[in-house]
mmCIF file of C-alpha atoms in Angstrom:
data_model
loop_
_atom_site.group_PDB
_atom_site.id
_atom_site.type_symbol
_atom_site.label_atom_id
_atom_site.label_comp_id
_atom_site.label_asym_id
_atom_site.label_seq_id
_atom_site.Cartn_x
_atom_site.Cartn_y
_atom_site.Cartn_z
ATOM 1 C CA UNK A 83 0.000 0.000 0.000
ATOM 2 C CA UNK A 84 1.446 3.463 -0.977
ATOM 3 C CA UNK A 85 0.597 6.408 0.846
ATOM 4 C CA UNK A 86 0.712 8.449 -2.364
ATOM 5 C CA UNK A 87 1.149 7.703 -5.981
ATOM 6 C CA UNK A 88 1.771 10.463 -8.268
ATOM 7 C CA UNK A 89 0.226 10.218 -11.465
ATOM 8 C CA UNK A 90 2.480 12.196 -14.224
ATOM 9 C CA UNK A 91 6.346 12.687 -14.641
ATOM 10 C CA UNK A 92 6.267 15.791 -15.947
ATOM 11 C CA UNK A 93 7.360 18.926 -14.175
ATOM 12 C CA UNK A 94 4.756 19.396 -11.508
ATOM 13 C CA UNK A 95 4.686 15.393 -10.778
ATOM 14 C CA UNK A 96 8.460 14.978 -10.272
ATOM 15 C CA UNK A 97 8.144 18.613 -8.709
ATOM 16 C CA UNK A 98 5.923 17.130 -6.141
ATOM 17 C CA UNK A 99 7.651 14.125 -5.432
ATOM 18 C CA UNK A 100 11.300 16.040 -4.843
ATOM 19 C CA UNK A 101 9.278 17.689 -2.060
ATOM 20 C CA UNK A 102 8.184 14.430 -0.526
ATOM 21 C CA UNK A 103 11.049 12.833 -1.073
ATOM 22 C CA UNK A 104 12.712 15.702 0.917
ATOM 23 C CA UNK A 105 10.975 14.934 4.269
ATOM 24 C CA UNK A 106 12.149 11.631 4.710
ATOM 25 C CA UNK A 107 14.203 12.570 7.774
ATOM 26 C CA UNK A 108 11.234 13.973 9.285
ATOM 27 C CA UNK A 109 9.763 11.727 11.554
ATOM 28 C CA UNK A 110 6.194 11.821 10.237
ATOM 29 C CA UNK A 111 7.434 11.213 6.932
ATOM 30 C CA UNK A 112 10.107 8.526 7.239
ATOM 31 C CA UNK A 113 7.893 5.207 6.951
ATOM 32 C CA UNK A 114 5.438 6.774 4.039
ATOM 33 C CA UNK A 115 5.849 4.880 0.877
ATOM 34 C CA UNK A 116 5.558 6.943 -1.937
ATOM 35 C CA UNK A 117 5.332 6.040 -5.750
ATOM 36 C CA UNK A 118 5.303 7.990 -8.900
ATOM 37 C CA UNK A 119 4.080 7.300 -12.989
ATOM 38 C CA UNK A 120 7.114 8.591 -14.549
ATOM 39 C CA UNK A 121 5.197 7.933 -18.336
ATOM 40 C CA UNK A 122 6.593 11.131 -19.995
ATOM 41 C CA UNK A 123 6.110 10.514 -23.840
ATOM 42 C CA UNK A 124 3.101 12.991 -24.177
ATOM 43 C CA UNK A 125 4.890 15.349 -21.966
ATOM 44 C CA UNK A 126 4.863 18.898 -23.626
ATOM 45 C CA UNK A 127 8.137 18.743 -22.687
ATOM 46 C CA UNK A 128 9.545 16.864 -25.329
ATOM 47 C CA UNK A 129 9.057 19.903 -27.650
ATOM 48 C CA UNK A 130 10.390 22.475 -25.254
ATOM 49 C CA UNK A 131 13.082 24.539 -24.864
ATOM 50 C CA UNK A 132 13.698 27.220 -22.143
ATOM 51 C CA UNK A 133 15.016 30.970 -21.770
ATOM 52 C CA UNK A 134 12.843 31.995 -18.880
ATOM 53 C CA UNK A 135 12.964 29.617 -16.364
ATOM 54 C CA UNK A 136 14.478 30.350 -13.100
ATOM 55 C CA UNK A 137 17.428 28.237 -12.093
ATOM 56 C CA UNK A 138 17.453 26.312 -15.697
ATOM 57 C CA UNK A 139 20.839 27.168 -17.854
ATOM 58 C CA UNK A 140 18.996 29.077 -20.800
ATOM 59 C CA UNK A 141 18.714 27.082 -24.148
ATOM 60 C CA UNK A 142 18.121 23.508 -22.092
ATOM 61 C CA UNK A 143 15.879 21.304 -23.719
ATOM 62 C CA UNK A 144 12.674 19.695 -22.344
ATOM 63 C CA UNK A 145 13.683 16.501 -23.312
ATOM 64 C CA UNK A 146 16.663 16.870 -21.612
ATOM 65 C CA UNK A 147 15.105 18.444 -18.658
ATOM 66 C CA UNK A 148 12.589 15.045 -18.208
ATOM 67 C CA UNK A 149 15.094 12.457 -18.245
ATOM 68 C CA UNK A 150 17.371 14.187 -15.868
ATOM 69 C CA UNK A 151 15.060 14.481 -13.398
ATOM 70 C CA UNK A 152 14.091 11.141 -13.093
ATOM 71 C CA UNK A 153 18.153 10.247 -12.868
ATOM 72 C CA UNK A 154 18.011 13.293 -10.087
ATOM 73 C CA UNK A 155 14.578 11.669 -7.752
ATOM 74 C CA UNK A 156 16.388 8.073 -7.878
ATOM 75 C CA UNK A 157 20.080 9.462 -6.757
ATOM 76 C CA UNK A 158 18.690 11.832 -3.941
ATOM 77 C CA UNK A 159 15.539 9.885 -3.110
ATOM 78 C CA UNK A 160 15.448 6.562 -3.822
ATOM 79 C CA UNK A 161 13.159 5.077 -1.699
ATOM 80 C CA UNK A 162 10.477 7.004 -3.784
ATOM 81 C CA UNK A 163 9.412 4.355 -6.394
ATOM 82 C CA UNK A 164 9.939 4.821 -10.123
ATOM 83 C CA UNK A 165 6.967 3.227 -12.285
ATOM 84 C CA UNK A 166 7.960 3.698 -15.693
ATOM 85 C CA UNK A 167 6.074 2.184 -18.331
ATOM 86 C CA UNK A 168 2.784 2.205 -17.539
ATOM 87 C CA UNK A 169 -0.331 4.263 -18.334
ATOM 88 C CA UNK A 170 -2.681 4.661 -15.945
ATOM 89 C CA UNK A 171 -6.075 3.837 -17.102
ATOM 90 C CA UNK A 172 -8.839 3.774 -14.519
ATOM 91 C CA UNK A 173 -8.654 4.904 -10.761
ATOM 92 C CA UNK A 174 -11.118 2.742 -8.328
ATOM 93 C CA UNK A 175 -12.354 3.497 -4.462
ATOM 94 C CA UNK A 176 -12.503 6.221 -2.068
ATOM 95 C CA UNK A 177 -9.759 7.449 0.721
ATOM 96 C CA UNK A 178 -8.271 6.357 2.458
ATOM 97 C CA UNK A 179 -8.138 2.939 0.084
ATOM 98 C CA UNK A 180 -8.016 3.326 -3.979
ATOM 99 C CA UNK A 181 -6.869 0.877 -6.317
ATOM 100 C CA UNK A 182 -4.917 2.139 -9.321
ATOM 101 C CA UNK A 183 -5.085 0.112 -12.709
ATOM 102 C CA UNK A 184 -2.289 0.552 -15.457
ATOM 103 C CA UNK A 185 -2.423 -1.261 -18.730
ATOM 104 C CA UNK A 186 0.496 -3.633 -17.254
ATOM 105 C CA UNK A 187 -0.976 -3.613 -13.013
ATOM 106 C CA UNK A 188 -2.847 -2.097 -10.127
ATOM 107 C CA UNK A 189 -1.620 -0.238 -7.126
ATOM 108 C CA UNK A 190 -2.836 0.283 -3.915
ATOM 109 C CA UNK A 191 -2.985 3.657 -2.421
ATOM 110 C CA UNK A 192 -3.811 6.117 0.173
ATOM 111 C CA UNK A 193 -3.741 8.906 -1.874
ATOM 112 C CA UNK A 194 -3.382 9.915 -5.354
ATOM 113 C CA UNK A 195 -1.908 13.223 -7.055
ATOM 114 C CA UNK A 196 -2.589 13.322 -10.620
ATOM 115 C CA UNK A 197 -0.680 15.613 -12.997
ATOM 116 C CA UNK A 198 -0.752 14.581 -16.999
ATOM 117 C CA UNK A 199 -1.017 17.609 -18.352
ATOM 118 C CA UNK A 200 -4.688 19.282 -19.940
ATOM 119 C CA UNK A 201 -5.019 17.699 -23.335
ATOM 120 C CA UNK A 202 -9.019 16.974 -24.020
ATOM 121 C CA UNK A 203 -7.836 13.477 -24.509
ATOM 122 C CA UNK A 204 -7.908 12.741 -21.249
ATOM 123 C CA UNK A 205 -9.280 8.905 -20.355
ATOM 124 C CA UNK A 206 -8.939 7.656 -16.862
ATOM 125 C CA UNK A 207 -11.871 6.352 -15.978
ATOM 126 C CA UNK A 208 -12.879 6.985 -12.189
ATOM 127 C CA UNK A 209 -11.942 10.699 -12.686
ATOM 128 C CA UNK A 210 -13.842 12.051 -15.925
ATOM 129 C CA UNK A 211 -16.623 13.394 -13.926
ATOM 130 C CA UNK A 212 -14.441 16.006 -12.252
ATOM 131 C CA UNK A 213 -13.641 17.561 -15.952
ATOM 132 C CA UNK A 214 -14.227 20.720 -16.894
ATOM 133 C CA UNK A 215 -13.389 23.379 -19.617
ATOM 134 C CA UNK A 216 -9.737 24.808 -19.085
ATOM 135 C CA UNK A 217 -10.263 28.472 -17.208
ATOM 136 C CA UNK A 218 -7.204 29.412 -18.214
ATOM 137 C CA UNK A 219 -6.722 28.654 -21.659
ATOM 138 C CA UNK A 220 -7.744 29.675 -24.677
ATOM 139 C CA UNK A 221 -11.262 28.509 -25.827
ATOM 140 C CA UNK A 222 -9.818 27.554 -29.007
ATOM 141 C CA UNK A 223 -7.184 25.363 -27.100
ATOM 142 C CA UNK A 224 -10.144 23.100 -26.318
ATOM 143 C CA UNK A 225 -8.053 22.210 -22.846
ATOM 144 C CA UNK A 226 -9.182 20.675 -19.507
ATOM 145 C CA UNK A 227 -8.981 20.776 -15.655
ATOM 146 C CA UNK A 228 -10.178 18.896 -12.951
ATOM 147 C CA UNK A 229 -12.741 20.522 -10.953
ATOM 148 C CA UNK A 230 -10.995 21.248 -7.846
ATOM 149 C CA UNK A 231 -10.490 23.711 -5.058
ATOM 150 C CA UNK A 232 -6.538 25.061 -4.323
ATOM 151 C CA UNK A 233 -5.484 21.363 -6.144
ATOM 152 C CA UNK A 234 -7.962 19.286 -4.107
ATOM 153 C CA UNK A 235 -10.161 17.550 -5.992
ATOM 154 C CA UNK A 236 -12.098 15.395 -3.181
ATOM 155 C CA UNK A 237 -10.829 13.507 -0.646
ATOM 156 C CA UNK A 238 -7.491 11.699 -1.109
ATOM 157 C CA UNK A 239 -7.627 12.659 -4.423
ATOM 158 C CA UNK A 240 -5.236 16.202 -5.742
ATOM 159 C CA UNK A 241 -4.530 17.565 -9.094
ATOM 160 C CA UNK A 242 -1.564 19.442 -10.167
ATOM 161 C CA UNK A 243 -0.166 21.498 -12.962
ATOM 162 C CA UNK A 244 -1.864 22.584 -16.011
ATOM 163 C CA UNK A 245 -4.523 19.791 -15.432
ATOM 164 C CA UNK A 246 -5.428 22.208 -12.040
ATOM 165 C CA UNK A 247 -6.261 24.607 -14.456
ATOM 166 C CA UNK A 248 -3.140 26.578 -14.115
ATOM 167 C CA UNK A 249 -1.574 27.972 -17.271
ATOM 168 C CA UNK A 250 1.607 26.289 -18.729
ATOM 169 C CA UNK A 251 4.387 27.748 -17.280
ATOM 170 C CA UNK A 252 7.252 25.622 -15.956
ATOM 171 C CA UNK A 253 7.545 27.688 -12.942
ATOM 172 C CA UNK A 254 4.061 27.783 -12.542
ATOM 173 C CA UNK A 255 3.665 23.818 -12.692
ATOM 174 C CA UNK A 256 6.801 23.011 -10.673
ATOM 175 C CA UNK A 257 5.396 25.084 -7.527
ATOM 176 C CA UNK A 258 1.900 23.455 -8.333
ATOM 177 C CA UNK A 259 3.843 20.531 -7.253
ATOM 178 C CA UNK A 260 5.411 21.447 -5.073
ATOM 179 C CA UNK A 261 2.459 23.420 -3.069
ATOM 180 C CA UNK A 262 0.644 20.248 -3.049
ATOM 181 C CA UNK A 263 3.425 18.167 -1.879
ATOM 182 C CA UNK A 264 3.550 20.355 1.294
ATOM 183 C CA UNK A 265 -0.353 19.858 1.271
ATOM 184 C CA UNK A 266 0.405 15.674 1.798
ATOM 185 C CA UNK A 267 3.179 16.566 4.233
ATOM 186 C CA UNK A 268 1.201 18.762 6.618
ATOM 187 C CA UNK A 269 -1.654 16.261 6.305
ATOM 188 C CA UNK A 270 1.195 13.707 7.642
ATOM 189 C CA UNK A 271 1.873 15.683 10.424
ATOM 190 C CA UNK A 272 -1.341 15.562 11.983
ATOM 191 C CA UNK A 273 -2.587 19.403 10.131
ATOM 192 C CA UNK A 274 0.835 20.875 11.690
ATOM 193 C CA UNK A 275 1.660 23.332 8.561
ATOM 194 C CA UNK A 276 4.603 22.281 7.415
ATOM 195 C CA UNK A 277 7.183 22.417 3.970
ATOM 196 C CA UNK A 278 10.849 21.029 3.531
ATOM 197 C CA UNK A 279 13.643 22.785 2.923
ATOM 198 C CA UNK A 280 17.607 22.026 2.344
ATOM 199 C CA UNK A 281 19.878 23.446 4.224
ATOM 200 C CA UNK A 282 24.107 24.070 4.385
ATOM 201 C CA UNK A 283 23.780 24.990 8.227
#
């Protein structure tokens, strides 16, 4: 049984998981299991290439950008589990207890943070009812959300990224992420607000 499986290995899905993966010295966080869907070939980040993101040498590719971030979660956290491979096709249950079915094998899982991205093609069964038009996209653009209030889209069950209905903006998706991250970690210690930070002290 995970305690969270992240659905997405984009920017704000391996955002998120970083996070987590953080707190694993804290003591509310050291025995959660956590998983992630690191599936990145319809990531819009295989076509991207960036200028204006903060902390990213200018001219780096998307591409690039994905598969060194995956090589970066399983050499500083690697007790966080990499499922590559799979697609994610239908999402079962209710919190605290929902079963997770790929086109290879189902998970078990506490909770589930989903962040694919806001194409209109999206199919999991078990979350369709939550779509809606894309608030923050052009009309034209014929994108989706989740329905969801600040990422939470019912219990157990948070959305992240452009699929939030934020716009697409690496920054913005990477602290989607990485807001909801601290969301799960608070929750873990018993509503104490909480976040994770790095330190050279």
């Amino acid at each position: 049984m995970f305690d969270v499986l992240i659905i997405g290995g984009g920017v704000s899905g391996m955002s998120c998981a970083l996070v987590l993966g953080s707190a694993k010295n804290k003591a509310f966080a050291t025995e959660k299991k956590i998983g992630i869907f690191t599936h990145q070939k319809n990531s819009s980040l295989q076509e991207a290439i960036f200028y204006n993101a903060y902390g990213i040498t200018p001219g780096k590719l998307g591409s690039e950008l994905l598969e060194e971030s995956t090589q970066d979660l399983a050499a500083s956290y690697p007790h966080i589990e990499q499922i590559a491979n799979e697609k994610v096709i239908k999402v079962e249950g209710s919190f605290p207890s929902f079963t997770v079915i790929t086109n290879k094998n189902s998970y078990q899982t506490k909770s589930i943070v989903v962040g694919i991205g806001s194409a209109n093609t999206f199919d999991i069964e078990g979350l369709t009812q939550y779509i809606e038009p894309h608030k923050k996209a052009l009309p034209e653009k014929q994108r989706i959300q989740l329905k969801n209030e600040d990422h939470k889209v019912t219990d157990g069950i948070y959305v992240i990224g452009t699929l939030a209905g934020w716009r697409s903006q690496l920054a913005i998706a990477a602290g989607s992420g990485a807001a909801v991250a601290t969301d799960i970690l608070t929750l873990w210690n018993n509503g104490t607000q909480t976040h994770s930070h790095d330190s050279i002290r």
